[in-house]
Amino acid sequence: MLFSKASKQKESLLEMEKKFLTDFIIKYSFSFPSFPLSNSIVLEGENGQKESLKSVVGESQITILKISQNNCFSCIESEFNVLKNLKGNRSNIIIIAQYDSIRELALLKNKNNLEYKIFNTVDQLPMDKLEKLNVPYYFTVNETLNMSSFFIPDKNYPFLSENYLINRAYN
């Protein structure tokens, strides 16, 4: 009986911690100022076709998972799992990567059975400090190419990524 009571208290504390972390991420990931992206950023699609970031974004707001071949691989896979398990409309979420070749990226997409648009770019995004962390990160881009709502996921807390995406991508 004592074990059962202690177990319920532990579950309650874990739920409180989960709610606190989720609320914290939601609140603070949206409070950063926006940064403009260059109109000259070129993306290469899976078929090798090149197009501007502006044309990919179009007249809406999209959420982007930014990855690089230098990122922690288990971190990338963790985010891919979050994306695969996400319910609802996925059309406003894309992946932008920096890989040596689009072929490597296509293999990664196929291996992970992703249903998202994925693009490669050689252009640097203006987030040098985030890039130096060598981890994937999320952000949103609106129709004027302003980046906002940055989020650095943690593979140990995938529910935070899920909550970020639900609150960003579906709003």
Short mmCIF file of C-alpha atoms in Angstrom, two decimals:
data_model
loop_
_atom_site.label_atom_id
_atom_site.label_comp_id
_atom_site.label_asym_id
_atom_site.label_seq_id
_atom_site.Cartn_x
_atom_site.Cartn_y
_atom_site.Cartn_z
CA MET A 1 0.00 0.00 0.00
CA LEU A 2 2.86 2.39 0.81
CA PHE A 3 4.50 1.49 -2.51
CA SER A 4 1.27 2.26 -4.38
CA LYS A 5 0.92 5.63 -2.62
CA ALA A 6 4.56 6.54 -3.31
CA SER A 7 4.16 5.50 -6.93
CA LYS A 8 1.09 7.74 -7.36
CA GLN A 9 2.92 10.67 -5.77
CA LYS A 10 5.85 10.15 -8.12
CA GLU A 11 3.49 10.06 -11.13
CA SER A 12 1.85 13.25 -9.91
CA LEU A 13 5.21 15.00 -9.56
CA LEU A 14 6.24 13.86 -13.03
CA GLU A 15 3.01 15.21 -14.50
CA MET A 16 3.56 18.54 -12.73
CA GLU A 17 7.13 18.70 -14.05
CA LYS A 18 5.91 17.87 -17.57
CA LYS A 19 3.27 20.61 -17.41
CA PHE A 20 5.80 23.15 -16.07
CA LEU A 21 8.31 22.35 -18.83
CA THR A 22 5.64 22.47 -21.50
CA ASP A 23 4.27 25.81 -20.30
CA PHE A 24 7.81 27.20 -20.05
CA ILE A 25 8.70 26.15 -23.60
CA ILE A 26 5.46 27.46 -25.05
CA LYS A 27 5.78 30.79 -23.27
CA TYR A 28 9.45 31.49 -23.93
CA SER A 29 9.91 30.02 -27.40
CA PHE A 30 7.42 32.57 -28.70
CA SER A 31 8.84 35.59 -26.90
CA PHE A 32 12.04 35.96 -28.93
CA PRO A 33 12.15 38.77 -31.47
CA SER A 34 11.90 37.89 -35.14
CA PHE A 35 14.88 37.89 -37.51
CA PRO A 36 14.62 38.57 -41.23
CA LEU A 37 15.88 35.96 -43.67
CA SER A 38 17.43 36.85 -46.99
CA ASN A 39 15.26 36.67 -50.11
CA SER A 40 18.17 34.97 -51.86
CA ILE A 41 18.14 31.70 -49.88
CA VAL A 42 17.90 28.83 -52.36
CA LEU A 43 16.56 25.40 -51.46
CA GLU A 44 17.10 22.20 -53.38
CA GLY A 45 14.18 19.78 -53.41
CA GLU A 46 14.43 16.01 -53.35
CA ASN A 47 14.18 15.90 -57.13
CA GLY A 48 17.12 18.32 -57.45
CA GLN A 49 14.92 21.25 -58.44
CA LYS A 50 16.02 24.56 -56.96
CA GLU A 51 13.57 27.12 -55.63
CA SER A 52 13.67 30.12 -53.35
CA LEU A 53 12.70 29.91 -49.70
CA LYS A 54 10.18 32.66 -50.45
CA SER A 55 8.36 30.44 -52.95
CA VAL A 56 8.34 27.50 -50.53
CA VAL A 57 6.88 29.63 -47.73
CA GLY A 58 4.35 31.27 -50.02
CA GLU A 59 1.60 33.32 -48.41
CA SER A 60 1.43 31.47 -45.12
CA GLN A 61 3.49 30.73 -42.06
CA ILE A 62 5.44 27.50 -41.86
CA THR A 63 7.36 25.71 -39.15
CA ILE A 64 10.84 24.50 -40.06
CA LEU A 65 12.98 21.79 -38.52
CA LYS A 66 16.58 22.76 -39.34
CA ILE A 67 19.08 19.90 -39.37
CA SER A 68 22.65 19.44 -40.48
CA GLN A 69 24.84 16.43 -41.11
CA ASN A 70 26.97 17.73 -38.22
CA ASN A 71 24.06 17.47 -35.77
CA CYS A 72 23.78 14.82 -33.12
CA PHE A 73 22.30 11.91 -35.12
CA SER A 74 20.22 10.54 -32.25
CA CYS A 75 18.81 14.07 -31.79
CA ILE A 76 17.75 14.15 -35.45
CA GLU A 77 16.17 10.71 -35.20
CA SER A 78 14.32 11.73 -32.05
CA GLU A 79 12.79 14.71 -33.88
CA PHE A 80 11.92 12.53 -36.86
CA ASN A 81 10.02 10.24 -34.48
CA VAL A 82 8.14 13.21 -33.07
CA LEU A 83 7.24 14.34 -36.59
CA LYS A 84 6.13 10.85 -37.63
CA ASN A 85 3.82 10.56 -34.63
CA LEU A 86 2.32 14.03 -35.05
CA LYS A 87 -1.38 13.95 -35.85
CA GLY A 88 -3.19 16.44 -38.05
CA ASN A 89 -2.22 18.63 -40.98
CA ARG A 90 1.47 18.33 -41.74
CA SER A 91 1.60 20.58 -44.77
CA ASN A 92 2.88 23.61 -42.87
CA ILE A 93 5.94 21.81 -41.47
CA ILE A 94 9.07 21.32 -43.59
CA ILE A 95 12.63 20.20 -42.99
CA ILE A 96 15.60 22.24 -44.16
CA ALA A 97 18.96 20.52 -44.04
CA GLN A 98 22.57 21.21 -44.78
CA TYR A 99 24.00 18.02 -46.22
CA ASP A 100 26.78 17.49 -48.73
CA SER A 101 24.34 16.02 -51.22
CA ILE A 102 20.62 15.78 -51.78
CA ARG A 103 21.11 12.02 -52.27
CA GLU A 104 22.25 11.59 -48.64
CA LEU A 105 19.23 13.57 -47.54
CA ALA A 106 16.84 11.50 -49.64
CA LEU A 107 18.30 8.32 -48.12
CA LEU A 108 17.80 9.74 -44.63
CA LYS A 109 14.19 10.63 -45.44
CA ASN A 110 13.45 7.19 -46.90
CA LYS A 111 15.15 5.36 -44.05
CA ASN A 112 13.01 7.25 -41.55
CA ASN A 113 9.83 7.01 -43.64
CA LEU A 114 9.10 10.75 -43.42
CA GLU A 115 6.09 12.29 -45.14
CA TYR A 116 7.38 15.87 -44.93
CA LYS A 117 8.87 18.05 -47.62
CA ILE A 118 12.61 18.11 -47.17
CA PHE A 119 15.04 20.57 -48.74
CA ASN A 120 18.77 20.95 -48.81
CA THR A 121 20.56 24.29 -48.78
CA VAL A 122 24.11 25.54 -48.90
CA ASP A 123 23.03 28.99 -47.74
CA GLN A 124 23.72 29.85 -44.12
CA LEU A 125 20.85 30.93 -41.93
CA PRO A 126 21.58 33.88 -39.63
CA MET A 127 21.57 31.70 -36.50
CA ASP A 128 25.30 31.08 -36.09
CA LYS A 129 25.07 30.46 -32.35
CA LEU A 130 22.39 27.82 -32.79
CA GLU A 131 24.35 26.18 -35.59
CA LYS A 132 27.42 25.88 -33.34
CA LEU A 133 25.41 23.78 -30.87
CA ASN A 134 25.23 21.03 -33.51
CA VAL A 135 21.67 20.11 -32.63
CA PRO A 136 18.47 20.36 -34.66
CA TYR A 137 16.19 23.30 -33.95
CA TYR A 138 12.77 24.59 -34.93
CA PHE A 139 11.55 28.01 -35.93
CA THR A 140 8.71 29.57 -37.86
CA VAL A 141 8.90 31.70 -40.97
CA ASN A 142 6.11 33.94 -42.17
CA GLU A 143 5.32 35.23 -45.67
CA THR A 144 7.74 38.17 -45.23
CA LEU A 145 10.54 35.70 -44.33
CA ASN A 146 10.76 36.73 -40.70
CA MET A 147 12.00 33.93 -38.44
CA SER A 148 10.51 33.62 -34.97
CA SER A 149 9.49 31.14 -32.27
CA PHE A 150 12.84 29.37 -31.97
CA PHE A 151 12.94 26.08 -30.12
CA ILE A 152 15.85 23.76 -29.37
CA PRO A 153 14.49 20.28 -28.72
CA ASP A 154 15.87 17.80 -26.22
CA LYS A 155 15.83 14.13 -27.20
CA ASN A 156 15.14 13.24 -23.56
CA TYR A 157 11.88 15.22 -23.59
CA PRO A 158 10.17 14.56 -26.93
CA PHE A 159 6.82 15.72 -25.53
CA LEU A 160 8.22 19.26 -25.51
CA SER A 161 8.82 19.10 -29.26
CA GLU A 162 5.34 17.72 -29.76
CA ASN A 163 3.80 20.52 -27.71
CA TYR A 164 5.85 23.14 -29.53
CA LEU A 165 4.70 21.80 -32.90
CA ILE A 166 1.07 21.55 -31.87
CA ASN A 167 1.09 25.12 -30.59
CA ARG A 168 3.11 26.52 -33.51
CA ALA A 169 2.23 24.55 -36.58
CA TYR A 170 -1.49 24.33 -35.97
CA ASN A 171 -2.07 27.97 -34.99
#
